[in-house]
Coordinates of C-alpha atoms and ligand atoms in Angstrom, one line a residue:
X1 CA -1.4 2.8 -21.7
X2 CA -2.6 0.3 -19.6
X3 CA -4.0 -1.4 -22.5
X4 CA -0.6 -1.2 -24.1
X5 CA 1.2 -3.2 -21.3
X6 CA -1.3 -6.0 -21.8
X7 CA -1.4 -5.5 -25.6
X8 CA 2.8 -6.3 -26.2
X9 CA 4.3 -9.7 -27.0
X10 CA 6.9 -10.9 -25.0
X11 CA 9.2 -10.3 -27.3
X12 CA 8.4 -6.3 -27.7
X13 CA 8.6 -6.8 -23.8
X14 CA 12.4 -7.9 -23.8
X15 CA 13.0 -5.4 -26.8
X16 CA 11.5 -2.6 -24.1
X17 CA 13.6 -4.1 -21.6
X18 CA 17.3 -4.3 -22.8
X19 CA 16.6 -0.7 -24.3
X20 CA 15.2 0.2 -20.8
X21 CA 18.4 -1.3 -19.0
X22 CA 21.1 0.1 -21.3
X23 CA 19.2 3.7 -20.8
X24 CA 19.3 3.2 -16.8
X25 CA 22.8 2.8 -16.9
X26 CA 24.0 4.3 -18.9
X27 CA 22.4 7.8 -17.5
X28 CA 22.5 6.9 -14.0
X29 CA 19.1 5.9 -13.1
X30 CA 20.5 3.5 -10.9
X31 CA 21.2 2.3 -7.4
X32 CA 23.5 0.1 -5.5
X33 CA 22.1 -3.6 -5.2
X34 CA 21.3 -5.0 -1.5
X35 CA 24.2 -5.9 0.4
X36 CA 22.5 -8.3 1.5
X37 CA 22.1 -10.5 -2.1
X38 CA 26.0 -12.2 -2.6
X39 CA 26.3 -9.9 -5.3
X40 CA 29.7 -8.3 -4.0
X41 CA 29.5 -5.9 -7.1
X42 CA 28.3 -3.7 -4.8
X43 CA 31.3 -2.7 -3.1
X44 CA 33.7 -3.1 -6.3
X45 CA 31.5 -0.3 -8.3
X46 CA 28.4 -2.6 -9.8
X47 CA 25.1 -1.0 -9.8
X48 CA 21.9 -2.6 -10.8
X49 CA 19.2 -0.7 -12.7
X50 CA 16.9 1.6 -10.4
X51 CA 13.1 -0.2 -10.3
X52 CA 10.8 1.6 -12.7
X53 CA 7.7 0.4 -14.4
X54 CA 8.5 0.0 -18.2
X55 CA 5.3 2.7 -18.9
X56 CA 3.7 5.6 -18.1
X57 CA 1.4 5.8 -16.1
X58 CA -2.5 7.2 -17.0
X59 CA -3.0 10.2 -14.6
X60 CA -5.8 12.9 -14.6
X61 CA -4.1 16.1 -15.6
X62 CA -6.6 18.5 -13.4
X63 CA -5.5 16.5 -10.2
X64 CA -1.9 16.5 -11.2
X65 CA -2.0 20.5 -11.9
X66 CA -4.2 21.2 -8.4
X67 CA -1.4 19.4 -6.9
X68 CA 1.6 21.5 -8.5
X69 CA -1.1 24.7 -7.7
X70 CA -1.1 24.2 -4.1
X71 CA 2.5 23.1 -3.4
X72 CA 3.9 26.9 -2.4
X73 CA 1.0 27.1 -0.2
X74 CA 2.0 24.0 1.8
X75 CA 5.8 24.9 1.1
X76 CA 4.4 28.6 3.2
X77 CA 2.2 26.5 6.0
X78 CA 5.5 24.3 6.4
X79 CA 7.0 27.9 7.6
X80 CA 4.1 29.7 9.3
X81 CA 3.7 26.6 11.6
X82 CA 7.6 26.3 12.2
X83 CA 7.3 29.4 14.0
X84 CA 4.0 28.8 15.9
X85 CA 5.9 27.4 19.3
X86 CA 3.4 27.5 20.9
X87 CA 1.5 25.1 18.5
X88 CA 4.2 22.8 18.4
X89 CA 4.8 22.7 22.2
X90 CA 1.3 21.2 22.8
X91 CA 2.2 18.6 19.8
X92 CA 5.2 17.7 20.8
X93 CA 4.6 17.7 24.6
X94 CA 1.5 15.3 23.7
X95 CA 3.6 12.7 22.2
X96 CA 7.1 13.2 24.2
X97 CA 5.9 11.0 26.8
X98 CA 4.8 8.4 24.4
X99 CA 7.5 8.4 21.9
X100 CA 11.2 8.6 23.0
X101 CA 12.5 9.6 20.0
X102 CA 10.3 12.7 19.0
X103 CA 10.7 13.2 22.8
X104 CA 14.6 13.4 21.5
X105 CA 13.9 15.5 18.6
X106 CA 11.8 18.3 20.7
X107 CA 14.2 18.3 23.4
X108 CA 16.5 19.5 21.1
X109 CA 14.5 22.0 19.2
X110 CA 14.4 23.5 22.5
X111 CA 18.1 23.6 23.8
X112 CA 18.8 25.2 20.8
X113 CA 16.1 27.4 20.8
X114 CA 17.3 28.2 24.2
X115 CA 21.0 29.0 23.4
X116 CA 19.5 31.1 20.7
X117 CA 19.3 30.5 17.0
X118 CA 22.2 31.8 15.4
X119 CA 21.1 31.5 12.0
X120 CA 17.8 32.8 11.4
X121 CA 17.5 31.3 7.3
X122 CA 15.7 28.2 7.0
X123 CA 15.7 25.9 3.5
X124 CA 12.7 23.8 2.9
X125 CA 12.8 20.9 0.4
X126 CA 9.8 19.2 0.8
X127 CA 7.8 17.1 -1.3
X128 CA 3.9 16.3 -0.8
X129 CA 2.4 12.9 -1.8
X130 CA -0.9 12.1 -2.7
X131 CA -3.4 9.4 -3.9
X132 CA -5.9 9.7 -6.5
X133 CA -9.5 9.2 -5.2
X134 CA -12.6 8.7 -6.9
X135 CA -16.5 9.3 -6.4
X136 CA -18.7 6.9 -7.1
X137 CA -19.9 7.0 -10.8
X138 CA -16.9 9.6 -11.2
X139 CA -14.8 9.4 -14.2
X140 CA -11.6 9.2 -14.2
X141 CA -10.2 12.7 -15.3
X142 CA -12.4 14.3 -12.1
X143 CA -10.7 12.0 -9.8
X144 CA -9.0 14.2 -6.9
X145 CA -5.6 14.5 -5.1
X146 CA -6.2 13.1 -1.4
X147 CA -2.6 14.1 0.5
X148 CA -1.0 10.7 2.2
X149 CA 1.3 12.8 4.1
X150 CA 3.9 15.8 3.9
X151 CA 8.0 14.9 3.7
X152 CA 9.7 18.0 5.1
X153 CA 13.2 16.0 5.4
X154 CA 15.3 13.9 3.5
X155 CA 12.8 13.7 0.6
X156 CA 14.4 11.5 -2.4
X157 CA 14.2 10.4 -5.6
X158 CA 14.1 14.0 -7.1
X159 CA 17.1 12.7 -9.8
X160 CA 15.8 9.3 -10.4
X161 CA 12.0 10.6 -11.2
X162 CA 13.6 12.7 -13.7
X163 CA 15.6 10.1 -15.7
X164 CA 12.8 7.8 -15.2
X165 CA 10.7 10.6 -17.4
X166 CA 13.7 10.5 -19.6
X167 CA 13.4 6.8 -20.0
X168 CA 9.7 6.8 -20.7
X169 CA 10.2 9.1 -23.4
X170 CA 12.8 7.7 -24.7
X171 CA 11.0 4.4 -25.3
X172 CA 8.2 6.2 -26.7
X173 CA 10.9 7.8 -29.2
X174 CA 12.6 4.9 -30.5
X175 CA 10.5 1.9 -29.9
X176 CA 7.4 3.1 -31.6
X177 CA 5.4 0.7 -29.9
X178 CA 3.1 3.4 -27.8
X179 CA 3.7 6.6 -30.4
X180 CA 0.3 6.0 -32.3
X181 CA -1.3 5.8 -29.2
X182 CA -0.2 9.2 -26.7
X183 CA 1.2 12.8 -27.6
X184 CA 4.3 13.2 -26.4
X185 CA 3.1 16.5 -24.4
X186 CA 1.4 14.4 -22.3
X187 CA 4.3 12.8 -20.9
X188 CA 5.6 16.1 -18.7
X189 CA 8.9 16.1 -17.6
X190 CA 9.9 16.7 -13.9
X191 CA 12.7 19.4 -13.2
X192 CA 13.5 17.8 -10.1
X193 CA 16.5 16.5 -11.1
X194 CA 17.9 20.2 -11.2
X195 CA 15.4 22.2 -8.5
X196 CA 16.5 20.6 -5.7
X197 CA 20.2 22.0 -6.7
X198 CA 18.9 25.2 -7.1
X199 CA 17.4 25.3 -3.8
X200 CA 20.8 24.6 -2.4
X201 CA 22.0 26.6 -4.2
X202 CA 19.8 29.9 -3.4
X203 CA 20.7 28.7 0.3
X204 CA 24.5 28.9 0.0
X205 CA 24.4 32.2 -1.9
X206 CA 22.3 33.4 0.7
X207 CA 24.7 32.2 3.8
X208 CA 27.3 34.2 1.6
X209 CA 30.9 32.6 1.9
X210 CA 32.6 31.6 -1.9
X211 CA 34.9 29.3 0.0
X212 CA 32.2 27.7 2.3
X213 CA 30.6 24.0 1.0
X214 CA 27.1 22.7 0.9
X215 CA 27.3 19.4 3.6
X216 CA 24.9 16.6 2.3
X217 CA 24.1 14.8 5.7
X218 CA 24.4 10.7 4.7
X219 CA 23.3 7.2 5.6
X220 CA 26.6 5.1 5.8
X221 CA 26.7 2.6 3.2
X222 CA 23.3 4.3 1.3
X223 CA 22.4 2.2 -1.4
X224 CA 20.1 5.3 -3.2
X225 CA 23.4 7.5 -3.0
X226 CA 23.2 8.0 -7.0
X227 CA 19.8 9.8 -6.9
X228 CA 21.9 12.2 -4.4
X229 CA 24.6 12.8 -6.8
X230 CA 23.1 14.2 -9.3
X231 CA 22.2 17.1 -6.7
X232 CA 25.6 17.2 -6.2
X233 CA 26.8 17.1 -9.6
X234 CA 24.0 20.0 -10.7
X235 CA 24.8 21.8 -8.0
X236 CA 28.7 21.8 -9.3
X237 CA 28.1 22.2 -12.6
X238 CA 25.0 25.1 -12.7
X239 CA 25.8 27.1 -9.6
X240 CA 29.8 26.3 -9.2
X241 CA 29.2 24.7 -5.6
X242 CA 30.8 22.1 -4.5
X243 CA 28.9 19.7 -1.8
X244 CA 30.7 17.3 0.6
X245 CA 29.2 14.2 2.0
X246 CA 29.2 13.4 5.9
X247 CA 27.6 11.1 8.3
X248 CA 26.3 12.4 11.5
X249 CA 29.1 10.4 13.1
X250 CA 31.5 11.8 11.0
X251 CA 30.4 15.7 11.9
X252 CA 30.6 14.6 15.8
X253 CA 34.4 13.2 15.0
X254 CA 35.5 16.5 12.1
X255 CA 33.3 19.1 13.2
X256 CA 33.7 22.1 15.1
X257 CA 32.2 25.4 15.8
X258 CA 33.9 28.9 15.2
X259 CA 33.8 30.5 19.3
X260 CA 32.6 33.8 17.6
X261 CA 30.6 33.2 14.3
X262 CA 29.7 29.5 14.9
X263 CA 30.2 28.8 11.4
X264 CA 30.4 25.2 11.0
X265 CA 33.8 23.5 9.9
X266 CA 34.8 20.1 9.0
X267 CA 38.2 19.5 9.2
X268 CA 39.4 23.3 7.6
X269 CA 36.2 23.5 5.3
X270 CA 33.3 25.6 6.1
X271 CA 29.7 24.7 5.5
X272 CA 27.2 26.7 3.9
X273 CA 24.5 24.7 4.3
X274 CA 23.4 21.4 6.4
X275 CA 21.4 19.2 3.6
X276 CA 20.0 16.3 5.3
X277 CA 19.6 13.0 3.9
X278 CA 19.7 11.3 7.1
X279 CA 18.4 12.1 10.6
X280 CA 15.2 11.2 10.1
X281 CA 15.0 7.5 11.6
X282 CA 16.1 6.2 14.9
X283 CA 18.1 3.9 13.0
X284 CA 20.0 6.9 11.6
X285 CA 21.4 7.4 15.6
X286 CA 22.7 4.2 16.5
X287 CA 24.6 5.6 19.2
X288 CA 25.0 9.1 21.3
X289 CA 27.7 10.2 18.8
X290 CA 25.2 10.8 15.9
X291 CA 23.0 12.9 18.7
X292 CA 26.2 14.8 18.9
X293 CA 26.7 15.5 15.5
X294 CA 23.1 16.7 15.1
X295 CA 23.4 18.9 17.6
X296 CA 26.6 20.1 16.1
X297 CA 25.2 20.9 13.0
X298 CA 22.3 22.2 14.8
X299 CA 23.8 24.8 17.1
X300 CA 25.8 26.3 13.8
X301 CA 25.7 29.3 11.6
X302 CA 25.0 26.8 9.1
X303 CA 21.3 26.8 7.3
X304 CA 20.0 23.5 7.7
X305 CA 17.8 21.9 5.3
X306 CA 15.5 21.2 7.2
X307 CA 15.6 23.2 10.1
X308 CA 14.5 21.3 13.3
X309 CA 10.9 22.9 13.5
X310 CA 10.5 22.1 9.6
X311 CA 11.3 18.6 10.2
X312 CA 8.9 18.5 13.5
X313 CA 5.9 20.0 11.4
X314 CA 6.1 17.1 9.2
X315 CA 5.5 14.5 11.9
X316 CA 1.8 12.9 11.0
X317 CA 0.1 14.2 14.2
X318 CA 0.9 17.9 12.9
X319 CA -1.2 16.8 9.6
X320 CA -3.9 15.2 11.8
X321 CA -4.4 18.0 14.4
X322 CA -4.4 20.6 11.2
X323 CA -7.3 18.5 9.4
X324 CA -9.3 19.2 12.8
X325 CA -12.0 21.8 12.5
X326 CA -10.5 25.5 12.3
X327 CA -7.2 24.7 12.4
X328 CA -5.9 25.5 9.2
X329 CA -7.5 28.7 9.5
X330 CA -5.2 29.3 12.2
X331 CA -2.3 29.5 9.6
X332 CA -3.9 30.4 6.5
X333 CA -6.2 33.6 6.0
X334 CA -7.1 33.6 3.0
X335 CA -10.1 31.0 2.7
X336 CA -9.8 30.2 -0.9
X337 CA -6.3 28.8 -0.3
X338 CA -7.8 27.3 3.1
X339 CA -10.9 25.8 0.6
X340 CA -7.7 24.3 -1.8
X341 CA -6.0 23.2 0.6
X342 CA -8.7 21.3 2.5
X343 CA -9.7 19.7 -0.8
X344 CA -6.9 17.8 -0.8
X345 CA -7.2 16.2 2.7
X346 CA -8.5 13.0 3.4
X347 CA -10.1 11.3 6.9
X348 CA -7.6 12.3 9.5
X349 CA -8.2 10.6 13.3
X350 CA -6.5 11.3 16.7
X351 CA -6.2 8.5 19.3
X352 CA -5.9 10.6 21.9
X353 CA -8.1 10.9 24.7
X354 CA -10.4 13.9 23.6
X355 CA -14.3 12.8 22.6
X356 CA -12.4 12.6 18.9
X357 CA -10.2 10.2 19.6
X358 CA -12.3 8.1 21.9
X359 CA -14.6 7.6 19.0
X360 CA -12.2 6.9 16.6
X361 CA -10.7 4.0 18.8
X362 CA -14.0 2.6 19.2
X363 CA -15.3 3.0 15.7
X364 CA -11.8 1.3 14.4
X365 CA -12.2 -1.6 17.3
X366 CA -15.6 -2.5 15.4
X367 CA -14.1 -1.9 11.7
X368 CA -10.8 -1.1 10.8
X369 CA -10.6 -2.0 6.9
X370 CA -11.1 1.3 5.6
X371 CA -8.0 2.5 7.9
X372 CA -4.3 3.0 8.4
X373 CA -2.7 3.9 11.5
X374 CA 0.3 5.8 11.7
X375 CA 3.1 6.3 13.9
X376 CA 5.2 9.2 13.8
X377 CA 8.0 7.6 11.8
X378 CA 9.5 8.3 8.2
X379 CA 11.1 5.6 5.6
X380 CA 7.8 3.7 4.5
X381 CA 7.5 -0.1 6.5
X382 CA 5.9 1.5 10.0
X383 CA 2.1 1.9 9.0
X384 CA -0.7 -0.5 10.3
X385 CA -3.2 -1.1 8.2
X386 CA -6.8 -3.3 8.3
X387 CA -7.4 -5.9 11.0
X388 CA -3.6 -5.3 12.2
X389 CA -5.2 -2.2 13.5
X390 CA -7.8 -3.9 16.3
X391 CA -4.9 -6.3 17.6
X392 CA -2.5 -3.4 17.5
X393 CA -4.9 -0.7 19.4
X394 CA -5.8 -3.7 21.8
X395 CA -2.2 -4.1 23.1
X396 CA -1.6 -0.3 23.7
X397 CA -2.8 1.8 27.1
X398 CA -5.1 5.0 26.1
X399 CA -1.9 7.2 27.1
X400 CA 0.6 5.0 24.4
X401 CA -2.3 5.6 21.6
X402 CA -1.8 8.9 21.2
X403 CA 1.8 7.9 19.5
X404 CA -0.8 6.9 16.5
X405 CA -3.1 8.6 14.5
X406 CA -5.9 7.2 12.4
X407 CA -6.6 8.1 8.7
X408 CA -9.0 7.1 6.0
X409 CA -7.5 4.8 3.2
X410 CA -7.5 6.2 -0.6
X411 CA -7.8 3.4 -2.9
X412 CA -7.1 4.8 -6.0
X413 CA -8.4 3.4 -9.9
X414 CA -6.5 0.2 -10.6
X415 CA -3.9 0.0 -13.6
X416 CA -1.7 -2.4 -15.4
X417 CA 1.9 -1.8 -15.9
X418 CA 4.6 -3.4 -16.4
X419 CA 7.7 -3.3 -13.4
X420 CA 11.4 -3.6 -14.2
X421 CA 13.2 -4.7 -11.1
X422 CA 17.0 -6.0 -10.6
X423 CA 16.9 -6.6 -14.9
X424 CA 13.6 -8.8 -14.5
X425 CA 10.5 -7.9 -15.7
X426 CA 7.1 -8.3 -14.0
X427 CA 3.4 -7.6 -15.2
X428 CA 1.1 -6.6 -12.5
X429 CA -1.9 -4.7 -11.3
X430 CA -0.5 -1.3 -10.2
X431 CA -1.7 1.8 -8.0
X432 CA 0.5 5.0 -8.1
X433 CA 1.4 7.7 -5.8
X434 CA 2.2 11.7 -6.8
X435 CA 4.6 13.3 -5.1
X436 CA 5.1 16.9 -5.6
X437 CA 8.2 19.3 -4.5
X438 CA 8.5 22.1 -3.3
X439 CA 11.6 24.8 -2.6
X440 CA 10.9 27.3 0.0
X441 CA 13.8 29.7 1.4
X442 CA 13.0 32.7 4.2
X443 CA 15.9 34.7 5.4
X444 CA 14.2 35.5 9.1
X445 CA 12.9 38.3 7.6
X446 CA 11.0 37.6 4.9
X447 CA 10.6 34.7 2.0
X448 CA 13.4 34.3 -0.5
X449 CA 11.7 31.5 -2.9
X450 CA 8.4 29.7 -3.0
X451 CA 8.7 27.3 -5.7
X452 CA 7.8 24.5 -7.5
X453 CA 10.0 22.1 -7.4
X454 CA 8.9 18.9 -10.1
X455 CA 7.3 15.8 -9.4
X456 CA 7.9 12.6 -8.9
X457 CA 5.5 9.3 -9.5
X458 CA 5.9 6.0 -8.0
X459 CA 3.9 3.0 -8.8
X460 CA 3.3 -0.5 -6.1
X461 CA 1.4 -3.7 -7.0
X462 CA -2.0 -4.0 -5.6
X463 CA -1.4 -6.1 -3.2
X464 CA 1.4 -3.9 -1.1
X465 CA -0.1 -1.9 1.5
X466 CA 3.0 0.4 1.6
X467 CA 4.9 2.5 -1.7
X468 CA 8.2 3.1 -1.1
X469 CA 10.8 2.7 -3.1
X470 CA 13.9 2.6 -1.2
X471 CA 11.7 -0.1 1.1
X472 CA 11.4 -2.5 -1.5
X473 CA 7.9 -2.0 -2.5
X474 CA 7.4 1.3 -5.2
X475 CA 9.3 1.7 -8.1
X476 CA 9.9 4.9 -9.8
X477 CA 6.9 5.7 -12.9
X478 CA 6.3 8.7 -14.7
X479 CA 3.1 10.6 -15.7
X480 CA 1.1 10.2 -18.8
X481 CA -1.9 13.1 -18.5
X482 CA -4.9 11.9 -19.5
Ligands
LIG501 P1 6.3 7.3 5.4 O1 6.6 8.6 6.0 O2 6.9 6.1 6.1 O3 6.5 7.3 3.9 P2 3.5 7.3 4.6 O4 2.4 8.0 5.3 O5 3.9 7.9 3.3 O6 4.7 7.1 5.6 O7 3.0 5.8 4.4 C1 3.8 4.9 3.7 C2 3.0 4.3 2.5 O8 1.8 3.7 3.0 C3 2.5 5.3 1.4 O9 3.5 5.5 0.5 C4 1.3 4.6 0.9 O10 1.7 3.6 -0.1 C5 0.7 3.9 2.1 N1 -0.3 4.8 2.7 C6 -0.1 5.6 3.7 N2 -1.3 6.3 4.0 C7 -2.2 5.8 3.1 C8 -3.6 6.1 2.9 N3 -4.2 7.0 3.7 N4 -4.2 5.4 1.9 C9 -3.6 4.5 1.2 N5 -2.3 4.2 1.3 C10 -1.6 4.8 2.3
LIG502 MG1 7.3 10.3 5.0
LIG503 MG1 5.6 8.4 2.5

């Protein structure tokens, strides 16, 4: 394949191209343009194609099927360390007086642990992303998955990866310009657009009202809102469910809590389950009435999706800290699944002030192009990467370090591919990342589902140090198992 994007004329390309667009439109793999181009479309019910590369993309099918083995075991160590307090209490406490707004998060972990959890489910919809890596002199199908980082909330794209697997195939179907050259069984589809529905799903059956709805939590004015709808509409059509959308603002000014049950209404309408797709940045709390609404949502009977604890073990310094020597053996006992699991973990460095994380800093002050330094933020545009790192670590005190952690980068082989942003085509040098998701429901008691959820694949030019989508930087690919 990567031949094949170099191998087409420009007129195959445009052929490719208008067949690509009138396919994203037509089936919804699309999103909102920028509000901030003058395109006022965007308001009156235009939509511009979502960005996808025009190909597959090469990918070795051992690494892709050890990362769809060992998702229900991360989907189970999401749980088991959600309930470890006392492991997240010397986490969180570490970085509460560095970072205001996991400070903000914890604190509020902990009043409602403190009135008492009234709803003892929890839904995880999580999705783990990973690089390919490489040995020297290694060929490409042995390359290995090496985990970027874990997305316990608000994890996207689900829909969108599907279609864009629809897409690929489709191209293959019709054009004929790559069918003498793959099998179309190596192009696996991702059920992504429909698991994530199901997950709900399992979720509201289990809270166990017929009338009660399933609340998406939203971003005012979210430009990715139709990759969202398609959970909605699956949800509708395959499990009879009907979701509602609301802002955290909009729970503060709607919601309220039944004095007995707690059950969750907005306005007359009861909710099943809290699904965000917000909540995650400090952007998303502009103001104390979104803190409000969280709590809100929080307090209720309602299962949340995350629960506050899932969305706390995804911070990066949770990944960091379990990459330390004998920590995942705190959580997982069986040591072939602690063995698989490891596998797939890359260099992982505290900047704290243990002998670790002095070293680290020191080592990265003397050489930092291998690294990227992370704080604990989620949305893609946050990480620092090469030289950035010395000027960045020089202007922060040992105590505001420990907001960071350190971790190897994975440079992954090199590809060509072929991007189709905004209706314009581009040729470039591409690297991809897996992401892989996962559906996990436990009642309190015991676990409901531990699932695979699909995959998604999303693909960046060489040059970008970050890859995502919704950022501006990835666009959505799909898998072609070599
Ligand atoms: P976020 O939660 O903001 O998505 P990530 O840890 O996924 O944070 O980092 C954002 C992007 O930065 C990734 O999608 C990837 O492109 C790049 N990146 C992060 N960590 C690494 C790494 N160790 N090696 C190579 N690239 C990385
Ligand atoms: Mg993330
Ligand atoms: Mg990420």
């Amino acid at each position: 394949m990567a031949d094949l994007a170099l191998t087409l004329n420009e007129e195959q390309l445009t052929i490719l191209k208008d067949a690509a667009l009138d396919f994203a439109l037509s089936h919804g793999l699309v999103v909102r343009p920028p509000s901030s181009t003058d395109d006022a479309t965007g308001q009156q019910g235009g939509v511009i194609n979502a960005p996808v590369t025009l190909f597959p993309t090469p990918f070795p099918s051992n690494a892709f099927n050890n990362a769809v083995r060992i998702q229900p075991l991360y989907n189970q160590l999401v749980h088991d360390i959600s309930q470890d307090d006392a492991f997240l209490k010397e986490i969180m406490e570490s970085l509460s007086t560095v970072d205001d707004f996991v400070k903000r998060l914890y604190d509020l972990y902990l009043e409602v642990k403190k009135e008492g959890i009234v709803q003892p489910a929890s839904l995880g919809l999580h999705r783990s992303d990973y690089i390919i890596h490489l040995n020297p002199g290694q060929d490409f199908s042995e390359a290995e998955i090496k985990q970027v980082e874990l997305n316990t909330i608000s994890v996207s794209f689900g829909s969108l990866s599907s279609l864009t697997g629809d897409l690929h195939r489709y191209l293959y179907a019709t054009t004929g310009y790559f069918s003498d050259k793959i099998d179309i069984s190596a192009l696996p589809s991702s059920d992504s657009i429909e698991s994530i529905a199901s997950g709900l799903a399992s979720a509201h059956k289990h809270y166990g009202s017929k009338t009660a709805k399933v609340m998406m939590v939203v971003q005012p004015g979210e430009r990715n809102a139709f990759d969202q709808r398609w959970i909605e509409y699956n949800l509708l059509n395959k499990h009879g469910v009907v979701l509602i959308r609301k802002t955290l603002a909009e729970i503060a000014d709607q919601g309220r809590l039944d004095p007995k049950t707690k059950a969750l209404f907005i306005g007359d309408q009861e909710v099943s389950v809290a699904y965000y797709r917000s909540a995650y940045a400090t952007t998303d709390y502009p103001t104390e009435k979104e803190w409000d609404g969280r709590l809100l949502a929080e307090r209720s009977l309602a299962i949340k999706c995350p629960t506050i604890a899932y969305q706390l073990v995804g911070a990066k310094k949770v990944q960091q800290v379990l990459a330390a020597s004998g920590q995942l053996e705190r959580f997982v006992k069986d040591p072939v699944m602690v063995a698989q699991l490891r596998a797939s973990f890359t260099g992982l460095y505290p900047l704290d002030d243990s002998s670790e994380g002095l070293a680290a800093y020191e080592a990265a002050l003397k050489n930092s192009d291998e690294l990227v330094m992370k704080p604990q933020r989620e949305g893609g545009g946050n990480n620092i990467y090469g030289k950035d790192i010395q000027e960045a670590l020089k202007t922060l005190t040992a105590e505001q370090r420990n907001a960071y952690i350190l971790m190897d980068i994975i440079r992954p082989p090199i590809t060509k591919n072929v991007l189709l942003r905004k209706g314009q085509l581009q040729r470039a040098d591409v690297v991809s990342e897996l992401g892989v998701y996962g559906i996990y429901l436990h009642d309190g008691h015991k676990v409901i589902r531990n699932d695979n959820g699909g995959h998604l694949l999303r693909t960046k030019g060489v040059e970008s140090n970050e890859g995502g989508v919704a950022a501006g930087f990835a666009v959505i690919d799909s898998l072609l198992l070599v």
